[in-house]
Amino acid sequence: MAYMIDRYPSEESPRLGAMALHPVAESVPRARRWFRKFIAPYNPACSVDECVLMISELVTNAIAYGRSDDPWLVRVEWFREGTSLRVDVHNPGFPANVRLRHPDANDSHGRGLLLVDSLAESWLAAPSRFGGTVVSFVVADAWPGR
């Protein structure tokens, strides 16, 4: 597994950290653990538990729906944008396939983006700069105003 963190974010480089994960089930708990570890020094005021839950859902979706004929990774990055926290999850899937579902009570899948939609200030799916898809969420007021 690979990971990196940017220890000295600045206005020119607001990224706080990033990780690259193999598209396997074991990467989901790894993403949760690493995010907790790497966000802690920044002391966010938002619920880290909620962020970890949303990351877990998006990494799970990235693994389930990412497609490539070549070896690929799920990339997770987190950024400070003013007082907000933005988390991006990248995979080689198609952005048009990301949609908010409304599953029936007996459906065992389809609730991940509903959960993100209910917890985050906002979220979006778009083409990734790595190719494929990025699904992002924003948590407002993650840090006190300056």
Short mmCIF file of C-alpha atoms in Angstrom, two decimals, residues 19 21 25-40 48-60 63 76 78:
data_model
loop_
_atom_site.label_atom_id
_atom_site.label_comp_id
_atom_site.label_asym_id
_atom_site.label_seq_id
_atom_site.Cartn_x
_atom_site.Cartn_y
_atom_site.Cartn_z
CA MET A 19 -3.40 7.78 -0.01
CA LEU A 21 -5.11 1.92 -2.17
CA ALA A 25 -11.92 -5.08 0.38
CA GLU A 26 -9.07 -4.76 2.90
CA SER A 27 -8.46 -1.22 1.65
CA VAL A 28 -11.71 0.07 3.18
CA PRO A 29 -10.67 -0.34 6.84
CA ARG A 30 -7.16 0.78 5.90
CA ALA A 31 -8.57 4.02 4.45
CA ARG A 32 -10.51 4.62 7.67
CA ARG A 33 -7.45 4.04 9.88
CA TRP A 34 -5.10 6.15 7.75
CA PHE A 35 -7.50 9.07 7.46
CA ARG A 36 -7.99 9.14 11.24
CA LYS A 37 -4.24 9.05 11.78
CA PHE A 38 -3.35 11.66 9.19
CA ILE A 39 -6.15 14.17 9.90
CA ALA A 40 -5.58 14.16 13.69
CA VAL A 48 -14.03 12.73 12.18
CA ASP A 49 -16.33 9.72 12.67
CA GLU A 50 -18.74 11.09 10.05
CA CYS A 51 -15.86 11.80 7.66
CA VAL A 52 -14.53 8.27 8.15
CA LEU A 53 -18.00 6.84 7.46
CA MET A 54 -18.31 8.83 4.23
CA ILE A 55 -14.78 7.84 3.14
CA SER A 56 -15.63 4.22 3.86
CA GLU A 57 -18.72 4.42 1.64
CA LEU A 58 -16.92 6.16 -1.22
CA VAL A 59 -13.89 3.83 -1.14
CA THR A 60 -16.27 0.85 -1.11
CA ILE A 63 -13.67 -0.56 -5.45
CA VAL A 76 -8.12 9.43 -1.65
CA TRP A 78 -8.21 15.57 1.53
#
